[in-house]
């Protein structure tokens, strides 16, 4: 049975370069622990603003 993990990265009010760096850090950290990224889901509120990115990981 696989394990699953969801990690949030805040995007609201931040430059794309900063968000990208945070996503890369999460990917690097989780890959080192054997987690595989399976999907990314934006959480949108206020009709147009991406508030958070949810990173979904799986580990066998």
PDB file of N, CA and C in Angstrom:
ATOM      1  N   UNK A   1       0.839  -1.171   0.000  1.00  0.00           N
ATOM      2  CA  UNK A   1       0.000   0.000   0.000  1.00  0.00           C
ATOM      3  C   UNK A   1       0.891   1.244   0.000  1.00  0.00           C
ATOM      4  N   UNK A   2       0.539   2.218  -0.814  1.00  0.00           N
ATOM      5  CA  UNK A   2       1.324   3.446  -0.928  1.00  0.00           C
ATOM      6  C   UNK A   2       0.934   4.436   0.161  1.00  0.00           C
ATOM      7  N   UNK A   3       1.884   5.273   0.538  1.00  0.00           N
ATOM      8  CA  UNK A   3       1.626   6.396   1.434  1.00  0.00           C
ATOM      9  C   UNK A   3       1.435   7.632   0.573  1.00  0.00           C
ATOM     10  N   UNK A   4       0.650   8.571   1.068  1.00  0.00           N
ATOM     11  CA  UNK A   4       0.434   9.827   0.361  1.00  0.00           C
ATOM     12  C   UNK A   4       0.672  10.988   1.305  1.00  0.00           C
ATOM     13  N   UNK A   5       1.084  12.109   0.731  1.00  0.00           N
ATOM     14  CA  UNK A   5       1.384  13.301   1.521  1.00  0.00           C
ATOM     15  C   UNK A   5       1.014  14.514   0.683  1.00  0.00           C
ATOM     16  N   UNK A   6       0.433  15.536   1.327  1.00  0.00           N
ATOM     17  CA  UNK A   6       0.085  16.783   0.646  1.00  0.00           C
ATOM     18  C   UNK A   6       0.846  17.912   1.337  1.00  0.00           C
ATOM     19  N   UNK A   7       1.513  18.741   0.528  1.00  0.00           N
ATOM     20  CA  UNK A   7       2.296  19.865   1.035  1.00  0.00           C
ATOM     21  C   UNK A   7       1.768  21.134   0.382  1.00  0.00           C
ATOM     22  N   UNK A   8       1.607  22.177   1.160  1.00  0.00           N
ATOM     23  CA  UNK A   8       1.151  23.449   0.592  1.00  0.00           C
ATOM     24  C   UNK A   8       2.315  24.413   0.436  1.00  0.00           C
ATOM     25  N   UNK A   9       2.255  25.183  -0.633  1.00  0.00           N
ATOM     26  CA  UNK A   9       3.214  26.257  -0.883  1.00  0.00           C
ATOM     27  C   UNK A   9       2.390  27.523  -1.097  1.00  0.00           C
ATOM     28  N   UNK A  10       2.612  28.529  -0.282  1.00  0.00           N
ATOM     29  CA  UNK A  10       1.851  29.778  -0.378  1.00  0.00           C
ATOM     30  C   UNK A  10       2.302  30.573  -1.599  1.00  0.00           C
ATOM     31  N   UNK A  11       1.327  31.082  -2.354  1.00  0.00           N
ATOM     32  CA  UNK A  11       1.626  31.852  -3.558  1.00  0.00           C
ATOM     33  C   UNK A  11       1.129  33.296  -3.478  1.00  0.00           C
ATOM     34  N   UNK A  12       0.128  33.555  -2.659  1.00  0.00           N
ATOM     35  CA  UNK A  12      -0.488  34.887  -2.600  1.00  0.00           C
ATOM     36  C   UNK A  12       0.517  35.950  -2.199  1.00  0.00           C
ATOM     37  N   UNK A  13       0.561  37.027  -2.993  1.00  0.00           N
ATOM     38  CA  UNK A  13       1.398  38.169  -2.664  1.00  0.00           C
ATOM     39  C   UNK A  13       2.885  37.922  -2.782  1.00  0.00           C
ATOM     40  N   UNK A  14       3.278  36.875  -3.495  1.00  0.00           N
ATOM     41  CA  UNK A  14       4.691  36.535  -3.632  1.00  0.00           C
ATOM     42  C   UNK A  14       5.069  36.514  -5.106  1.00  0.00           C
ATOM     43  N   UNK A  15       6.295  36.869  -5.396  1.00  0.00           N
ATOM     44  CA  UNK A  15       6.781  36.835  -6.774  1.00  0.00           C
ATOM     45  C   UNK A  15       6.879  35.388  -7.264  1.00  0.00           C
ATOM     46  N   UNK A  16       6.615  35.156  -8.551  1.00  0.00           N
ATOM     47  CA  UNK A  16       6.713  33.800  -9.085  1.00  0.00           C
ATOM     48  C   UNK A  16       8.078  33.152  -8.841  1.00  0.00           C
ATOM     49  N   UNK A  17       9.144  33.922  -8.878  1.00  0.00           N
ATOM     50  CA  UNK A  17      10.476  33.371  -8.665  1.00  0.00           C
ATOM     51  C   UNK A  17      10.624  32.799  -7.249  1.00  0.00           C
ATOM     52  N   UNK A  18       9.997  33.449  -6.284  1.00  0.00           N
ATOM     53  CA  UNK A  18      10.062  32.985  -4.896  1.00  0.00           C
ATOM     54  C   UNK A  18       9.236  31.712  -4.729  1.00  0.00           C
ATOM     55  N   UNK A  19       8.055  31.692  -5.334  1.00  0.00           N
ATOM     56  CA  UNK A  19       7.207  30.503  -5.268  1.00  0.00           C
ATOM     57  C   UNK A  19       7.905  29.326  -5.943  1.00  0.00           C
ATOM     58  N   UNK A  20       8.518  29.588  -7.089  1.00  0.00           N
ATOM     59  CA  UNK A  20       9.244  28.539  -7.810  1.00  0.00           C
ATOM     60  C   UNK A  20      10.359  27.961  -6.953  1.00  0.00           C
ATOM     61  N   UNK A  21      11.087  28.818  -6.264  1.00  0.00           N
ATOM     62  CA  UNK A  21      12.177  28.356  -5.394  1.00  0.00           C
ATOM     63  C   UNK A  21      11.630  27.476  -4.268  1.00  0.00           C
ATOM     64  N   UNK A  22      10.499  27.883  -3.689  1.00  0.00           N
ATOM     65  CA  UNK A  22       9.894  27.077  -2.616  1.00  0.00           C
ATOM     66  C   UNK A  22       9.419  25.717  -3.128  1.00  0.00           C
ATOM     67  N   UNK A  23       8.833  25.699  -4.322  1.00  0.00           N
ATOM     68  CA  UNK A  23       8.401  24.430  -4.908  1.00  0.00           C
ATOM     69  C   UNK A  23       9.610  23.535  -5.159  1.00  0.00           C
ATOM     70  N   UNK A  24      10.683  24.100  -5.698  1.00  0.00           N
ATOM     71  CA  UNK A  24      11.884  23.309  -5.962  1.00  0.00           C
ATOM     72  C   UNK A  24      12.462  22.732  -4.674  1.00  0.00           C
ATOM     73  N   UNK A  25      12.455  23.527  -3.616  1.00  0.00           N
ATOM     74  CA  UNK A  25      12.942  23.049  -2.317  1.00  0.00           C
ATOM     75  C   UNK A  25      12.112  21.867  -1.829  1.00  0.00           C
ATOM     76  N   UNK A  26      10.794  21.976  -1.934  1.00  0.00           N
ATOM     77  CA  UNK A  26       9.922  20.865  -1.518  1.00  0.00           C
ATOM     78  C   UNK A  26      10.182  19.622  -2.359  1.00  0.00           C
ATOM     79  N   UNK A  27      10.334  19.802  -3.673  1.00  0.00           N
ATOM     80  CA  UNK A  27      10.616  18.659  -4.542  1.00  0.00           C
ATOM     81  C   UNK A  27      11.931  17.983  -4.157  1.00  0.00           C
ATOM     82  N   UNK A  28      12.967  18.779  -3.957  1.00  0.00           N
ATOM     83  CA  UNK A  28      14.271  18.228  -3.596  1.00  0.00           C
ATOM     84  C   UNK A  28      14.218  17.496  -2.257  1.00  0.00           C
ATOM     85  N   UNK A  29      13.574  18.105  -1.272  1.00  0.00           N
ATOM     86  CA  UNK A  29      13.489  17.493   0.059  1.00  0.00           C
ATOM     87  C   UNK A  29      12.723  16.181   0.038  1.00  0.00           C
ATOM     88  N   UNK A  30      11.605  16.167  -0.662  1.00  0.00           N
ATOM     89  CA  UNK A  30      10.778  14.966  -0.678  1.00  0.00           C
ATOM     90  C   UNK A  30      11.376  13.862  -1.546  1.00  0.00           C
ATOM     91  N   UNK A  31      12.040  14.233  -2.617  1.00  0.00           N
ATOM     92  CA  UNK A  31      12.683  13.213  -3.452  1.00  0.00           C
ATOM     93  C   UNK A  31      13.763  12.497  -2.650  1.00  0.00           C
ATOM     94  N   UNK A  32      14.497  13.241  -1.843  1.00  0.00           N
ATOM     95  CA  UNK A  32      15.540  12.652  -1.017  1.00  0.00           C
ATOM     96  C   UNK A  32      15.003  11.666   0.003  1.00  0.00           C
ATOM     97  N   UNK A  33      13.721  11.799   0.337  1.00  0.00           N
ATOM     98  CA  UNK A  33      13.084  10.896   1.300  1.00  0.00           C
ATOM     99  C   UNK A  33      12.285   9.790   0.606  1.00  0.00           C
ATOM    100  N   UNK A  34      12.387   9.713  -0.727  1.00  0.00           N
ATOM    101  CA  UNK A  34      11.724   8.651  -1.470  1.00  0.00           C
ATOM    102  C   UNK A  34      10.316   8.962  -1.941  1.00  0.00           C
ATOM    103  N   UNK A  35       9.873  10.219  -1.826  1.00  0.00           N
ATOM    104  CA  UNK A  35       8.540  10.614  -2.271  1.00  0.00           C
ATOM    105  C   UNK A  35       8.575  10.977  -3.755  1.00  0.00           C
ATOM    106  N   UNK A  36       7.498  10.655  -4.460  1.00  0.00           N
ATOM    107  CA  UNK A  36       7.358  10.989  -5.877  1.00  0.00           C
ATOM    108  C   UNK A  36       6.196  11.971  -6.029  1.00  0.00           C
ATOM    109  N   UNK A  37       6.424  13.079  -6.729  1.00  0.00           N
ATOM    110  CA  UNK A  37       5.357  14.035  -7.000  1.00  0.00           C
ATOM    111  C   UNK A  37       4.382  13.420  -7.994  1.00  0.00           C
ATOM    112  N   UNK A  38       3.081  13.452  -7.661  1.00  0.00           N
ATOM    113  CA  UNK A  38       2.102  12.886  -8.586  1.00  0.00           C
ATOM    114  C   UNK A  38       1.211  13.952  -9.220  1.00  0.00           C
ATOM    115  N   UNK A  39       1.002  15.082  -8.542  1.00  0.00           N
ATOM    116  CA  UNK A  39       0.219  16.165  -9.142  1.00  0.00           C
ATOM    117  C   UNK A  39       0.371  17.449  -8.331  1.00  0.00           C
ATOM    118  N   UNK A  40       0.027  18.560  -8.973  1.00  0.00           N
ATOM    119  CA  UNK A  40       0.010  19.876  -8.324  1.00  0.00           C
ATOM    120  C   UNK A  40      -1.371  20.469  -8.572  1.00  0.00           C
ATOM    121  N   UNK A  41      -1.981  20.990  -7.511  1.00  0.00           N
ATOM    122  CA  UNK A  41      -3.313  21.585  -7.621  1.00  0.00           C
ATOM    123  C   UNK A  41      -3.290  22.998  -7.055  1.00  0.00           C
ATOM    124  N   UNK A  42      -3.643  24.000  -7.866  1.00  0.00           N
ATOM    125  CA  UNK A  42      -3.755  25.349  -7.310  1.00  0.00           C
ATOM    126  C   UNK A  42      -5.038  25.475  -6.493  1.00  0.00           C
ATOM    127  N   UNK A  43      -4.969  26.236  -5.415  1.00  0.00           N
ATOM    128  CA  UNK A  43      -6.149  26.556  -4.625  1.00  0.00           C
ATOM    129  C   UNK A  43      -6.466  28.014  -4.925  1.00  0.00           C
ATOM    130  N   UNK A  44      -7.596  28.237  -5.566  1.00  0.00           N
ATOM    131  CA  UNK A  44      -7.966  29.574  -6.027  1.00  0.00           C
ATOM    132  C   UNK A  44      -9.116  30.090  -5.164  1.00  0.00           C
ATOM    133  N   UNK A  45      -8.976  31.336  -4.730  1.00  0.00           N
ATOM    134  CA  UNK A  45     -10.061  31.983  -4.008  1.00  0.00           C
ATOM    135  C   UNK A  45     -10.104  33.440  -4.422  1.00  0.00           C
ATOM    136  N   UNK A  46     -11.101  34.148  -4.002  1.00  0.00           N
ATOM    137  CA  UNK A  46     -11.347  35.533  -4.437  1.00  0.00           C
ATOM    138  C   UNK A  46     -11.511  35.608  -5.950  1.00  0.00           C
ATOM    139  N   UNK A  47     -12.014  34.566  -6.546  1.00  0.00           N
ATOM    140  CA  UNK A  47     -12.357  34.478  -7.969  1.00  0.00           C
ATOM    141  C   UNK A  47     -11.187  34.493  -8.942  1.00  0.00           C
ATOM    142  N   UNK A  48      -9.990  34.881  -8.520  1.00  0.00           N
ATOM    143  CA  UNK A  48      -8.923  34.923  -9.514  1.00  0.00           C
ATOM    144  C   UNK A  48      -7.527  34.724  -8.946  1.00  0.00           C
ATOM    145  N   UNK A  49      -7.364  34.709  -7.656  1.00  0.00           N
ATOM    146  CA  UNK A  49      -6.028  34.664  -7.080  1.00  0.00           C
ATOM    147  C   UNK A  49      -5.661  33.248  -6.663  1.00  0.00           C
ATOM    148  N   UNK A  50      -4.526  32.769  -7.116  1.00  0.00           N
ATOM    149  CA  UNK A  50      -4.024  31.486  -6.634  1.00  0.00           C
ATOM    150  C   UNK A  50      -3.407  31.729  -5.269  1.00  0.00           C
ATOM    151  N   UNK A  51      -4.011  31.169  -4.251  1.00  0.00           N
ATOM    152  CA  UNK A  51      -3.533  31.377  -2.895  1.00  0.00           C
ATOM    153  C   UNK A  51      -2.427  30.414  -2.516  1.00  0.00           C
ATOM    154  N   UNK A  52      -2.611  29.157  -2.875  1.00  0.00           N
ATOM    155  CA  UNK A  52      -1.650  28.112  -2.512  1.00  0.00           C
ATOM    156  C   UNK A  52      -1.537  27.121  -3.656  1.00  0.00           C
ATOM    157  N   UNK A  53      -0.423  26.442  -3.689  1.00  0.00           N
ATOM    158  CA  UNK A  53      -0.260  25.278  -4.544  1.00  0.00           C
ATOM    159  C   UNK A  53      -0.200  24.076  -3.617  1.00  0.00           C
ATOM    160  N   UNK A  54      -0.970  23.066  -3.928  1.00  0.00           N
ATOM    161  CA  UNK A  54      -0.901  21.825  -3.174  1.00  0.00           C
ATOM    162  C   UNK A  54      -0.089  20.823  -3.985  1.00  0.00           C
ATOM    163  N   UNK A  55       0.961  20.308  -3.385  1.00  0.00           N
ATOM    164  CA  UNK A  55       1.816  19.311  -4.028  1.00  0.00           C
ATOM    165  C   UNK A  55       1.457  17.950  -3.445  1.00  0.00           C
ATOM    166  N   UNK A  56       1.066  17.023  -4.289  1.00  0.00           N
ATOM    167  CA  UNK A  56       0.677  15.695  -3.852  1.00  0.00           C
ATOM    168  C   UNK A  56       1.812  14.724  -4.144  1.00  0.00           C
ATOM    169  N   UNK A  57       2.257  14.029  -3.107  1.00  0.00           N
ATOM    170  CA  UNK A  57       3.351  13.073  -3.222  1.00  0.00           C
ATOM    171  C   UNK A  57       2.864  11.664  -2.884  1.00  0.00           C
ATOM    172  N   UNK A  58       3.562  10.680  -3.437  1.00  0.00           N
ATOM    173  CA  UNK A  58       3.280   9.267  -3.146  1.00  0.00           C
ATOM    174  C   UNK A  58       4.606   8.568  -2.891  1.00  0.00           C
ATOM    175  N   UNK A  59       4.556   7.645  -1.942  1.00  0.00           N
ATOM    176  CA  UNK A  59       5.725   6.813  -1.645  1.00  0.00           C
ATOM    177  C   UNK A  59       5.244   5.366  -1.588  1.00  0.00           C
ATOM    178  N   UNK A  60       5.934   4.484  -2.310  1.00  0.00           N
ATOM    179  CA  UNK A  60       5.502   3.064  -2.299  1.00  0.00           C
ATOM    180  C   UNK A  60       5.625   2.445  -0.909  1.00  0.00           C
TER     181      UNK A  60
END
